[in-house]
XYZ file of N, CA, C and O in Angstrom:
840
model
N 0.825 -1.215 0.000
C 0.000 0.000 0.000
C 0.848 1.249 0.000
O 0.355 2.352 0.140
N 2.195 1.087 -0.125
C 3.063 2.241 -0.070
C 3.389 2.849 -1.406
O 4.197 3.763 -1.477
N 2.800 2.350 -2.520
C 3.110 2.893 -3.837
C 2.467 4.265 -3.981
O 1.264 4.435 -3.782
N 3.291 5.255 -4.311
C 2.808 6.624 -4.475
C 3.313 7.167 -5.798
O 4.005 6.491 -6.552
N 2.974 8.428 -6.055
C 3.455 9.089 -7.259
C 2.423 9.105 -8.359
O 1.228 8.893 -8.137
N 2.886 9.374 -9.584
C 2.018 9.518 -10.749
C 2.433 8.498 -11.802
O 3.625 8.374 -12.122
N 1.459 7.790 -12.340
C 1.688 6.850 -13.435
C 0.870 7.322 -14.625
O -0.344 7.469 -14.535
N 1.540 7.554 -15.754
C 0.867 8.078 -16.947
C 0.706 6.959 -17.970
O 1.684 6.340 -18.381
N -0.546 6.721 -18.360
C -0.890 5.583 -19.198
C -1.548 6.068 -20.479
O -2.393 6.971 -20.463
N -1.180 5.453 -21.604
C -1.865 5.678 -22.875
C -2.528 4.364 -23.280
O -1.905 3.303 -23.219
N -3.791 4.441 -23.707
C -4.541 3.243 -24.078
C -5.383 3.524 -25.307
O -5.996 4.588 -25.411
N -5.422 2.558 -26.233
C -6.308 2.717 -27.382
C -7.754 2.512 -26.935
O -8.025 2.035 -25.830
N -8.710 2.874 -27.796
C -10.088 3.063 -27.363
C -10.718 1.854 -26.682
O -11.277 1.972 -25.587
N -10.682 0.678 -27.317
C -11.399 -0.452 -26.741
C -10.771 -0.911 -25.426
O -11.488 -1.339 -24.513
N -9.454 -0.816 -25.302
C -8.818 -1.140 -24.019
C -9.212 -0.122 -22.961
O -9.460 -0.474 -21.800
N -9.272 1.158 -23.354
C -9.663 2.205 -22.413
C -11.088 1.993 -21.917
O -11.404 2.254 -20.750
N -11.961 1.500 -22.773
C -13.359 1.288 -22.391
C -13.554 0.004 -21.595
O -14.284 -0.014 -20.593
N -12.943 -1.086 -22.062
C -13.273 -2.399 -21.523
C -12.388 -2.838 -20.364
O -12.809 -3.666 -19.555
N -11.160 -2.318 -20.274
C -10.214 -2.830 -19.291
C -9.769 -1.796 -18.258
O -9.655 -2.107 -17.073
N -9.495 -0.587 -18.715
C -8.873 0.401 -17.830
C -9.741 0.757 -16.621
O -9.224 0.839 -15.496
N -11.069 0.967 -16.761
C -11.853 1.323 -15.569
C -11.758 0.291 -14.447
O -11.641 0.659 -13.263
N -11.820 -1.008 -14.787
C -11.715 -2.037 -13.752
C -10.317 -2.054 -13.134
O -10.169 -2.239 -11.918
N -9.302 -1.862 -13.968
C -7.936 -1.809 -13.443
C -7.766 -0.625 -12.494
O -7.118 -0.745 -11.437
N -8.357 0.507 -12.847
C -8.261 1.679 -11.974
C -8.947 1.434 -10.637
O -8.467 1.882 -9.589
N -10.073 0.720 -10.676
C -10.773 0.408 -9.425
C -9.913 -0.445 -8.509
O -9.842 -0.201 -7.292
N -9.253 -1.444 -9.074
C -8.387 -2.302 -8.267
C -7.205 -1.521 -7.690
O -6.828 -1.707 -6.526
N -6.630 -0.631 -8.493
C -5.496 0.167 -8.017
C -5.929 1.161 -6.943
O -5.190 1.398 -5.979
N -7.104 1.722 -7.096
C -7.596 2.670 -6.086
C -7.738 1.987 -4.730
O -7.424 2.567 -3.683
N -8.189 0.724 -4.749
C -8.350 -0.003 -3.487
C -7.008 -0.437 -2.915
O -6.795 -0.372 -1.702
N -6.098 -0.891 -3.777
C -4.835 -1.445 -3.298
C -3.778 -0.379 -3.034
O -2.946 -0.546 -2.131
N -3.801 0.699 -3.811
C -2.756 1.731 -3.710
C -3.406 3.114 -3.788
O -3.288 3.812 -4.799
N -4.100 3.524 -2.752
C -4.885 4.759 -2.811
C -4.074 6.026 -3.032
O -4.617 7.043 -3.458
N -2.773 5.964 -2.774
C -1.951 7.169 -2.962
C -1.255 7.213 -4.320
O -0.490 8.135 -4.588
N -1.540 6.235 -5.177
C -0.989 6.248 -6.533
C -1.960 6.982 -7.451
O -3.132 6.609 -7.570
N -1.490 8.005 -8.103
C -2.305 8.769 -9.047
C -2.052 8.213 -10.454
O -0.913 8.221 -10.930
N -3.105 7.730 -11.108
C -2.988 7.179 -12.460
C -3.687 8.131 -13.428
O -4.875 8.432 -13.260
N -2.938 8.621 -14.403
C -3.487 9.511 -15.428
C -3.562 8.739 -16.744
O -2.574 8.140 -17.178
N -4.734 8.733 -17.376
C -4.967 7.935 -18.577
C -5.324 8.848 -19.743
O -6.180 9.732 -19.612
N -4.683 8.620 -20.875
C -4.977 9.332 -22.116
C -5.328 8.308 -23.181
O -4.631 7.308 -23.344
N -6.430 8.558 -23.903
C -6.750 7.686 -25.028
C -5.859 8.077 -26.194
O -5.868 9.213 -26.653
N -5.082 7.123 -26.687
C -4.121 7.405 -27.745
C -3.890 6.120 -28.535
O -3.700 5.057 -27.950
N -3.901 6.223 -29.858
C -3.638 5.055 -30.695
C -2.154 4.698 -30.630
O -1.295 5.570 -30.456
N -1.823 3.408 -30.760
C -0.426 2.983 -30.607
C 0.542 3.677 -31.553
O 1.706 3.889 -31.186
N 0.097 4.018 -32.760
C 1.010 4.634 -33.729
C 1.644 5.911 -33.196
O 2.791 6.225 -33.516
N 0.904 6.653 -32.385
C 1.468 7.870 -31.802
C 1.851 7.695 -30.339
O 2.669 8.454 -29.809
N 1.299 6.682 -29.681
C 1.576 6.491 -28.255
C 2.990 5.977 -28.007
O 3.638 6.374 -27.036
N 3.492 5.081 -28.883
C 4.827 4.534 -28.664
C 5.903 5.626 -28.788
O 6.795 5.720 -27.926
N 5.871 6.485 -29.832
C 6.839 7.590 -29.843
C 6.713 8.491 -28.617
O 7.732 8.993 -28.093
N 5.482 8.699 -28.146
C 5.298 9.525 -26.953
C 5.850 8.842 -25.707
O 6.324 9.505 -24.778
N 5.798 7.516 -25.674
C 6.413 6.772 -24.571
C 7.919 7.018 -24.550
O 8.504 7.282 -23.490
N 8.547 6.948 -25.715
C 9.988 7.178 -25.797
C 10.351 8.616 -25.446
O 11.449 8.892 -24.943
N 9.413 9.532 -25.713
C 9.636 10.939 -25.362
C 9.313 11.233 -23.902
O 9.356 12.386 -23.478
N 8.958 10.202 -23.131
C 8.661 10.290 -21.703
C 7.368 11.034 -21.410
O 7.179 11.550 -20.296
N 6.461 11.062 -22.374
C 5.134 11.617 -22.099
C 4.266 10.613 -21.359
O 3.307 10.998 -20.690
N 4.550 9.308 -21.521
C 3.816 8.248 -20.843
C 4.805 7.285 -20.205
O 5.968 7.203 -20.608
N 4.305 6.545 -19.208
C 5.103 5.510 -18.557
C 4.716 4.117 -19.039
O 5.547 3.201 -19.021
N 3.452 3.944 -19.413
C 2.950 2.661 -19.908
C 2.044 2.930 -21.097
O 1.234 3.873 -21.069
N 2.151 2.106 -22.133
C 1.262 2.178 -23.285
C 0.607 0.811 -23.470
O 1.299 -0.220 -23.440
N -0.697 0.800 -23.632
C -1.392 -0.426 -24.030
C -1.449 -0.419 -25.552
O -1.975 0.522 -26.151
N -0.890 -1.455 -26.159
C -0.772 -1.487 -27.607
C -1.297 -2.820 -28.145
O -1.726 -3.682 -27.380
N -1.256 -2.986 -29.461
C -1.876 -4.139 -30.108
C -1.050 -4.562 -31.315
O -0.227 -3.797 -31.820
N -1.290 -5.798 -31.762
C -0.627 -6.307 -32.958
C -1.632 -7.163 -33.722
O -2.234 -8.077 -33.149
N -1.808 -6.860 -35.010
C -2.798 -7.563 -35.829
C -2.164 -8.757 -36.534
O -0.955 -8.785 -36.757
N -2.983 -9.757 -36.898
C -2.445 -10.963 -37.543
C -1.675 -10.622 -38.816
O -2.151 -9.868 -39.663
N -0.480 -11.164 -38.943
C 0.324 -10.959 -40.134
C 0.862 -9.559 -40.297
O 1.382 -9.214 -41.362
N 0.755 -8.715 -39.269
C 1.216 -7.335 -39.375
C 1.972 -6.950 -38.110
O 1.508 -6.128 -37.328
N 3.140 -7.558 -37.866
C 3.900 -7.219 -36.661
C 4.352 -5.764 -36.683
O 4.865 -5.280 -37.677
N 4.103 -5.089 -35.581
C 4.465 -3.676 -35.495
C 5.960 -3.527 -35.239
O 6.574 -4.380 -34.577
N 6.578 -2.450 -35.743
C 7.987 -2.199 -35.411
C 8.160 -2.052 -33.899
O 7.305 -1.475 -33.220
N 9.254 -2.564 -33.387
C 9.510 -2.495 -31.950
C 10.807 -1.728 -31.716
O 11.894 -2.277 -31.891
N 10.701 -0.465 -31.334
C 11.903 0.338 -31.110
C 12.810 -0.292 -30.051
O 12.341 -0.940 -29.111
N 14.103 -0.070 -30.209
C 15.081 -0.698 -29.309
C 14.890 -0.263 -27.863
O 15.219 -1.004 -26.942
N 14.360 0.928 -27.643
C 14.226 1.426 -26.280
C 12.934 1.048 -25.593
O 12.633 1.572 -24.514
N 12.151 0.147 -26.179
C 10.846 -0.224 -25.613
C 10.822 -1.719 -25.332
O 11.293 -2.526 -26.132
N 10.267 -2.090 -24.182
C 10.071 -3.506 -23.870
C 8.573 -3.793 -23.759
O 7.800 -2.945 -23.306
N 8.179 -4.993 -24.176
C 6.771 -5.360 -24.283
C 6.462 -6.543 -23.373
O 7.289 -7.451 -23.218
N 5.268 -6.551 -22.816
C 4.763 -7.692 -22.059
C 3.386 -8.030 -22.607
O 2.517 -7.155 -22.707
N 3.191 -9.292 -22.974
C 1.912 -9.672 -23.584
C 0.802 -9.671 -22.541
O 0.959 -10.196 -21.435
N -0.327 -9.094 -22.920
C -1.496 -9.035 -22.054
C -2.469 -10.165 -22.362
O -3.030 -10.782 -21.462
N -2.696 -10.448 -23.649
C -3.613 -11.516 -24.016
C -4.033 -11.408 -25.462
O -3.488 -10.615 -26.233
N -5.006 -12.203 -25.839
C -5.505 -12.260 -27.209
C -6.951 -11.806 -27.257
O -7.726 -12.052 -26.333
N -7.311 -11.156 -28.362
C -8.653 -10.603 -28.536
C -9.150 -11.002 -29.922
O -8.509 -10.669 -30.931
N -10.260 -11.730 -29.987
C -10.755 -12.200 -31.279
C -11.521 -11.100 -32.015
O -12.359 -10.414 -31.430
N -11.225 -10.967 -33.290
C -11.928 -10.013 -34.158
C -12.964 -10.783 -34.969
O -12.680 -11.863 -35.498
N -14.164 -10.247 -35.056
C -15.225 -10.879 -35.838
C -15.730 -9.913 -36.905
O -15.570 -8.688 -36.802
N -16.345 -10.481 -37.909
C -16.949 -9.700 -38.987
C -18.377 -9.368 -38.605
O -19.198 -10.259 -38.381
N -18.670 -8.087 -38.482
C -20.030 -7.633 -38.178
C -20.760 -7.353 -39.477
O -20.321 -6.528 -40.284
N -21.853 -8.062 -39.676
C -22.606 -7.932 -40.914
C -23.604 -6.794 -40.815
O -24.289 -6.654 -39.801
N -23.708 -5.994 -41.866
C -24.741 -4.948 -41.840
C -26.120 -5.581 -41.961
O -26.292 -6.607 -42.607
N -27.079 -4.990 -41.325
C -28.459 -5.485 -41.419
C -29.173 -4.803 -42.580
O -29.081 -3.589 -42.737
N -29.948 -5.538 -43.412
C -30.053 -6.996 -43.378
C -28.932 -7.626 -44.197
O -28.499 -7.058 -45.191
N -28.456 -8.769 -43.777
C -27.407 -9.495 -44.494
C -27.981 -10.829 -44.969
O -28.840 -11.402 -44.307
N -27.537 -11.329 -46.105
C -28.020 -12.626 -46.586
C -27.703 -13.725 -45.579
O -26.650 -13.706 -44.940
N -28.613 -14.683 -45.395
C -28.343 -15.799 -44.475
C -27.055 -16.528 -44.877
O -26.826 -16.806 -46.050
N -26.227 -16.793 -43.889
C -24.985 -17.500 -44.145
C -23.911 -16.676 -44.816
O -22.909 -17.219 -45.274
N -24.076 -15.367 -44.877
C -23.098 -14.508 -45.546
C -21.765 -14.550 -44.812
O -21.711 -14.657 -43.587
N -20.699 -14.464 -45.572
C -19.358 -14.398 -45.015
C -18.573 -13.317 -45.707
O -19.119 -12.514 -46.481
N -17.271 -13.296 -45.454
C -16.429 -12.234 -45.986
C -16.489 -12.170 -47.509
O -16.599 -11.094 -48.096
N -16.454 -13.312 -48.170
C -16.434 -13.336 -49.638
C -17.731 -12.812 -50.253
O -17.758 -12.471 -51.438
N -18.798 -12.759 -49.462
C -20.089 -12.301 -49.988
C -20.272 -10.791 -49.869
O -21.323 -10.267 -50.246
N -19.258 -10.093 -49.359
C -19.409 -8.664 -49.074
C -18.618 -7.781 -50.027
O -18.295 -6.646 -49.711
N -18.335 -8.306 -51.209
C -17.523 -7.551 -52.177
C -18.173 -6.227 -52.562
O -17.488 -5.228 -52.759
N -19.470 -6.178 -52.687
C -20.133 -4.939 -53.092
C -20.720 -4.151 -51.951
O -21.499 -3.217 -52.172
N -20.347 -4.499 -50.725
C -20.924 -3.883 -49.535
C -20.088 -2.701 -49.063
O -18.860 -2.767 -49.086
N -20.703 -1.609 -48.624
C -19.924 -0.519 -48.011
C -19.249 -0.996 -46.722
O -19.803 -1.824 -45.993
N -18.071 -0.453 -46.462
C -17.310 -0.814 -45.276
C -16.988 0.417 -44.439
O -16.881 1.524 -44.959
N -16.804 0.192 -43.139
C -16.202 1.194 -42.260
C -14.902 0.606 -41.745
O -14.849 -0.545 -41.307
N -13.831 1.388 -41.830
C -12.514 0.944 -41.383
C -11.789 2.106 -40.717
O -12.210 3.268 -40.837
N -10.710 1.770 -40.044
C -9.864 2.816 -39.475
C -9.079 3.493 -40.597
O -8.981 2.975 -41.716
N -8.508 4.670 -40.344
C -7.856 5.441 -41.415
C -6.637 4.743 -42.003
O -6.034 3.870 -41.391
N -6.290 5.174 -43.211
C -5.071 4.701 -43.864
C -3.863 4.948 -42.957
O -3.776 5.964 -42.266
N -2.936 4.000 -42.980
C -1.727 4.141 -42.180
C -1.787 3.451 -40.835
O -0.756 3.304 -40.169
N -2.984 3.022 -40.399
C -3.105 2.313 -39.130
C -2.910 0.821 -39.353
O -3.166 0.285 -40.437
N -2.474 0.125 -38.300
C -2.283 -1.323 -38.400
C -3.600 -2.025 -38.702
O -3.644 -2.983 -39.482
N -4.671 -1.540 -38.107
C -5.979 -2.144 -38.342
C -6.377 -2.049 -39.809
O -6.891 -3.014 -40.391
N -6.127 -0.909 -40.426
C -6.514 -0.716 -41.828
C -5.680 -1.615 -42.742
O -6.211 -2.212 -43.688
N -4.397 -1.711 -42.485
C -3.552 -2.586 -43.304
C -4.047 -4.024 -43.233
O -4.147 -4.718 -44.247
N -4.321 -4.467 -42.019
C -4.782 -5.848 -41.839
C -6.126 -6.075 -42.510
O -6.323 -7.076 -43.207
N -7.078 -5.160 -42.329
C -8.415 -5.329 -42.895
C -8.368 -5.330 -44.418
O -9.063 -6.128 -45.072
N -7.548 -4.456 -44.997
C -7.426 -4.415 -46.458
C -6.835 -5.716 -46.984
O -7.312 -6.279 -47.980
N -5.800 -6.202 -46.314
C -5.201 -7.474 -46.732
C -6.199 -8.621 -46.644
O -6.272 -9.485 -47.523
N -7.018 -8.605 -45.598
C -8.019 -9.657 -45.405
C -9.025 -9.672 -46.553
O -9.356 -10.727 -47.104
N -9.512 -8.490 -46.927
C -10.482 -8.404 -48.017
C -9.851 -8.806 -49.356
O -10.487 -9.516 -50.157
N -8.642 -8.373 -49.590
C -7.972 -8.734 -50.850
C -7.752 -10.234 -50.935
O -7.867 -10.830 -52.013
N -7.433 -10.867 -49.808
C -7.266 -12.319 -49.803
C -8.583 -13.014 -50.112
O -8.588 -14.142 -50.643
N -9.701 -12.360 -49.810
C -11.023 -12.919 -50.117
C -11.450 -12.616 -51.548
O -12.529 -13.036 -51.970
N -10.634 -11.850 -52.282
C -10.878 -11.645 -53.703
C -11.505 -10.328 -54.089
O -11.986 -10.189 -55.214
N -11.486 -9.333 -53.206
C -12.081 -8.049 -53.579
C -11.385 -6.899 -52.859
O -10.720 -7.087 -51.838
N -11.533 -5.711 -53.432
C -11.055 -4.479 -52.822
C -12.212 -3.865 -52.039
O -13.291 -3.629 -52.582
N -12.050 -3.613 -50.747
C -13.178 -3.112 -49.961
C -13.604 -1.703 -50.375
O -12.759 -0.845 -50.656
N -14.903 -1.499 -50.418
C -15.481 -0.188 -50.704
C -15.596 0.570 -49.382
O -16.616 0.505 -48.696
N -14.533 1.272 -49.012
C -14.488 1.951 -47.712
C -15.157 3.317 -47.845
O -14.576 4.253 -48.395
N -16.345 3.429 -47.312
C -17.092 4.690 -47.377
C -16.976 5.498 -46.094
O -17.281 6.694 -46.076
N -16.571 4.838 -45.017
C -16.512 5.507 -43.718
C -15.166 5.204 -43.073
O -14.726 4.053 -43.052
N -14.515 6.229 -42.545
C -13.235 6.084 -41.862
C -13.311 6.733 -40.493
O -13.753 7.877 -40.360
N -12.863 5.999 -39.464
C -12.814 6.570 -38.125
C -11.991 5.666 -37.231
O -11.984 4.443 -37.400
N -11.300 6.256 -36.268
C -10.628 5.463 -35.241
C -11.592 5.082 -34.118
O -11.229 4.308 -33.228
N -12.812 5.594 -34.154
C -13.814 5.332 -33.115
C -14.559 4.042 -33.447
O -15.437 4.026 -34.323
N -14.250 2.954 -32.752
C -14.881 1.677 -33.053
C -16.335 1.626 -32.608
O -17.104 0.791 -33.091
N -16.745 2.509 -31.724
C -18.160 2.581 -31.380
C -18.965 3.129 -32.561
O -20.118 2.739 -32.776
N -18.345 3.998 -33.357
C -18.985 4.453 -34.583
C -19.057 3.305 -35.587
O -20.079 3.130 -36.263
N -18.008 2.498 -35.686
C -18.042 1.316 -36.548
C -19.235 0.430 -36.168
O -19.983 -0.034 -37.031
N -19.372 0.205 -34.863
C -20.465 -0.634 -34.380
C -21.822 -0.035 -34.732
O -22.723 -0.735 -35.205
N -21.972 1.259 -34.526
C -23.261 1.906 -34.810
C -23.599 1.828 -36.294
O -24.768 1.570 -36.670
N -22.622 2.035 -37.170
C -22.877 1.962 -38.611
C -23.275 0.549 -39.027
O -24.146 0.370 -39.886
N -22.657 -0.455 -38.415
C -23.048 -1.832 -38.714
C -24.445 -2.124 -38.173
O -25.262 -2.772 -38.849
N -24.745 -1.636 -36.975
C -26.072 -1.848 -36.389
C -27.180 -1.270 -37.257
O -28.258 -1.864 -37.393
N -26.921 -0.123 -37.842
C -27.944 0.557 -38.636
C -27.951 0.105 -40.098
O -28.691 0.664 -40.913
N -27.101 -0.868 -40.443
C -27.108 -1.412 -41.790
C -26.366 -0.590 -42.817
O -26.536 -0.807 -44.020
N -25.507 0.322 -42.373
C -24.795 1.189 -43.311
C -23.475 0.599 -43.802
O -22.984 1.015 -44.862
N -22.888 -0.328 -43.046
C -21.554 -0.799 -43.418
C -21.236 -2.113 -42.723
O -21.749 -2.401 -41.632
N -20.369 -2.883 -43.369
C -19.746 -4.028 -42.704
C -18.573 -3.516 -41.882
O -17.953 -2.504 -42.220
N -18.264 -4.229 -40.796
C -17.186 -3.788 -39.910
C -16.456 -4.996 -39.341
O -17.036 -6.078 -39.207
N -15.202 -4.800 -39.005
C -14.396 -5.811 -38.337
C -14.173 -5.338 -36.907
O -13.471 -4.352 -36.678
N -14.800 -6.025 -35.958
C -14.861 -5.528 -34.593
C -14.151 -6.472 -33.631
O -14.438 -7.677 -33.606
N -13.236 -5.953 -32.812
C -12.565 -6.786 -31.813
C -13.499 -7.113 -30.656
O -14.469 -6.398 -30.390
N -13.170 -8.191 -29.953
C -14.018 -8.623 -28.854
C -14.174 -7.591 -27.755
O -15.225 -7.516 -27.113
N -13.147 -6.770 -27.514
C -13.237 -5.787 -26.436
C -14.330 -4.754 -26.662
O -14.767 -4.103 -25.713
N -14.786 -4.596 -27.916
C -15.810 -3.585 -28.175
C -17.127 -3.939 -27.489
O -17.955 -3.063 -27.223
N -17.313 -5.227 -27.166
C -18.551 -5.649 -26.508
C -18.469 -5.502 -24.994
O -19.459 -5.745 -24.297
N -17.297 -5.147 -24.463
C -17.097 -4.898 -23.028
C -17.591 -6.058 -22.164
O -18.217 -5.850 -21.120
N -17.323 -7.275 -22.612
C -17.662 -8.440 -21.805
C -19.027 -9.030 -22.072
O -19.335 -10.123 -21.604
N -19.880 -8.316 -22.818
C -21.201 -8.838 -23.134
C -21.208 -9.572 -24.460
O -20.209 -9.580 -25.188
N -22.329 -10.201 -24.819
C -22.412 -10.889 -26.108
C -22.559 -9.883 -27.238
O -23.035 -8.757 -27.026
N -22.162 -10.233 -28.469
C -22.350 -9.334 -29.608
C -23.818 -8.944 -29.773
O -24.710 -9.785 -29.646
N -24.047 -7.678 -30.058
C -25.418 -7.173 -30.163
C -25.959 -7.248 -31.589
O -27.128 -6.927 -31.816
N -25.122 -7.639 -32.542
C -25.534 -7.742 -33.941
C -24.954 -9.032 -34.511
O -24.070 -9.641 -33.904
N -25.433 -9.484 -35.688
C -24.881 -10.715 -36.262
C -23.394 -10.572 -36.559
O -22.956 -9.580 -37.133
N -22.638 -11.580 -36.151
C -21.196 -11.594 -36.429
C -20.807 -12.959 -36.982
O -21.481 -13.962 -36.731
N -19.728 -12.964 -37.749
C -19.208 -14.180 -38.371
C -17.749 -14.326 -37.976
O -16.992 -13.344 -38.005
N -17.341 -15.531 -37.623
C -15.934 -15.760 -37.287
C -15.089 -15.713 -38.547
O -15.496 -16.179 -39.610
N -13.904 -15.160 -38.410
C -12.957 -15.057 -39.509
C -12.105 -16.317 -39.590
O -12.115 -17.138 -38.666
N -11.339 -16.496 -40.679
C -10.428 -17.632 -40.764
C -9.484 -17.671 -39.562
O -9.088 -16.639 -39.022
N -9.134 -18.872 -39.150
C -8.398 -19.060 -37.896
C -7.115 -18.252 -37.840
O -6.759 -17.704 -36.790
N -6.400 -18.138 -38.943
C -5.119 -17.428 -38.941
C -5.274 -15.915 -38.972
O -4.278 -15.192 -38.889
N -6.497 -15.426 -39.101
C -6.705 -13.990 -39.291
C -7.687 -13.378 -38.300
O -8.222 -12.302 -38.556
N -7.923 -14.001 -37.171
C -8.958 -13.470 -36.297
C -8.487 -13.048 -34.906
O -9.293 -12.616 -34.087
N -7.201 -13.171 -34.614
C -6.729 -12.854 -33.268
C -5.743 -11.692 -33.311
O -4.723 -11.756 -33.993
N -6.067 -10.616 -32.586
C -5.061 -9.578 -32.358
C -4.479 -9.795 -30.961
O -5.170 -10.246 -30.047
N -3.225 -9.496 -30.824
C -2.527 -9.663 -29.548
C -2.379 -8.301 -28.879
O -2.064 -7.305 -29.534
N -2.602 -8.281 -27.592
C -2.519 -7.049 -26.811
C -1.272 -7.085 -25.923
O -0.907 -8.137 -25.387
N -0.644 -5.924 -25.775
C 0.593 -5.807 -25.006
C 0.547 -4.545 -24.143
O -0.180 -3.586 -24.450
N 1.367 -4.551 -23.107
C 1.728 -3.293 -22.453
C 3.187 -3.019 -22.799
O 4.010 -3.945 -22.879
N 3.499 -1.771 -23.022
C 4.855 -1.367 -23.409
C 5.370 -0.321 -22.428
O 4.617 0.560 -21.990
N 6.642 -0.443 -22.090
C 7.311 0.542 -21.246
C 8.673 0.851 -21.845
O 9.166 0.119 -22.707
N 9.279 1.931 -21.394
C 10.670 2.162 -21.766
C 11.533 1.063 -21.153
O 11.197 0.518 -20.097
N 12.612 0.741 -21.831
C 13.461 -0.367 -21.379
C 13.893 -0.133 -19.930
O 14.392 0.934 -19.577
N 13.661 -1.131 -19.104
C 13.971 -1.045 -17.686
C 12.815 -0.551 -16.842
O 12.812 -0.737 -15.618
N 11.817 0.074 -17.475
C 10.715 0.635 -16.704
C 9.717 -0.385 -16.201
O 8.932 -0.092 -15.296
N 9.737 -1.589 -16.767
C 8.769 -2.598 -16.355
C 8.945 -3.076 -14.932
O 8.030 -3.683 -14.362
N 10.100 -2.816 -14.321
C 10.343 -3.268 -12.946
C 9.863 -2.259 -11.901
O 9.899 -2.555 -10.698
N 9.418 -1.078 -12.331
C 8.962 -0.074 -11.372
C 7.712 -0.583 -10.653
O 6.815 -1.143 -11.278
N 7.631 -0.415 -9.330
C 6.484 -0.947 -8.592
C 5.132 -0.461 -9.108
O 4.167 -1.232 -9.152
N 5.029 0.799 -9.506
C 3.752 1.316 -10.004
C 3.378 0.659 -11.330
O 2.211 0.352 -11.577
N 4.374 0.445 -12.183
C 4.122 -0.218 -13.466
C 3.696 -1.655 -13.233
O 2.738 -2.157 -13.847
N 4.379 -2.356 -12.334
C 4.012 -3.742 -12.037
C 2.595 -3.810 -11.478
O 1.811 -4.701 -11.846
N 2.245 -2.890 -10.607
C 0.903 -2.893 -10.021
C -0.153 -2.651 -11.095
O -1.215 -3.300 -11.095
N 0.125 -1.727 -12.002
C -0.842 -1.458 -13.070
C -0.973 -2.658 -13.989
O -2.094 -3.047 -14.376
N 0.140 -3.268 -14.372
C 0.083 -4.442 -15.251
C -0.698 -5.578 -14.595
O -1.485 -6.262 -15.247
N -0.500 -5.779 -13.308
C -1.234 -6.835 -12.606
C -2.727 -6.541 -12.597
O -3.555 -7.441 -12.833
N -3.088 -5.303 -12.321
C -4.509 -4.936 -12.296
C -5.136 -5.050 -13.679
O -6.278 -5.489 -13.830
N -4.376 -4.680 -14.699
C -4.878 -4.766 -16.066
C -5.055 -6.225 -16.483
O -6.058 -6.587 -17.119
N -4.088 -7.073 -16.128
C -4.191 -8.497 -16.467
C -5.402 -9.119 -15.780
O -6.103 -9.947 -16.368
N -5.663 -8.719 -14.551
C -6.838 -9.241 -13.837
C -8.129 -8.778 -14.513
O -9.074 -9.563 -14.676
N -8.169 -7.510 -14.940
C -9.345 -7.010 -15.651
C -9.548 -7.746 -16.959
O -10.686 -8.061 -17.341
N -8.464 -8.048 -17.649
C -8.558 -8.780 -18.915
C -9.074 -10.197 -18.691
O -9.922 -10.692 -19.426
N -8.573 -10.848 -17.639
C -8.964 -12.224 -17.357
C -10.429 -12.334 -16.964
O -11.067 -13.375 -17.197
N -10.998 -11.280 -16.387
C -12.377 -11.325 -15.908
C -13.324 -10.478 -16.741
O -14.393 -10.109 -16.274
N -12.939 -10.195 -17.996
C -13.762 -9.295 -18.812
C -15.050 -9.945 -19.270
O -15.928 -9.274 -19.805
N -15.208 -11.275 -19.145
C -16.454 -11.936 -19.557
C -16.236 -12.718 -20.832
O -15.204 -12.648 -21.470
């Protein structure tokens, strides 16, 4: 209970929504004098900010077949795996899968993101170029557009925050459906008591997310 000071964390959206609040609750109970500051930030900009000492811990991700560059000054600890499913726009043909969505509007994250590279590769492997009509880093917007029948979307499990999917979803091919989640610190920073406490609380939140 003696951990004090300030811990600065960067987390991408779905981790910030589904995992960070529970982790903060555990830390508040176990280490009431530790101040945790959280910023929502995508990994593409969060890792450089970690190296610039703007953050102490970054929650980051890696998509299938798209390993992210790992700067020499950063060390990673795996948090777990998160399954991505294909959300079908309503109404969708019975039994529809990825190959049946060649002419369907899509919502994806912006060009240059790991998610966009992976999603584009996935569609091309299925034999078509996706018709991306909507771009946003906000996965709740992706979900809403799929719910209202405006677009197909590729949604990670964390977007459901532990509950069951609220719209029809289809499992992707086994080699293309798991993104890996990590926490990243500057080299040597993973041994700091505040960092260890946060990683433990985050791992517990991940294990009990539902």
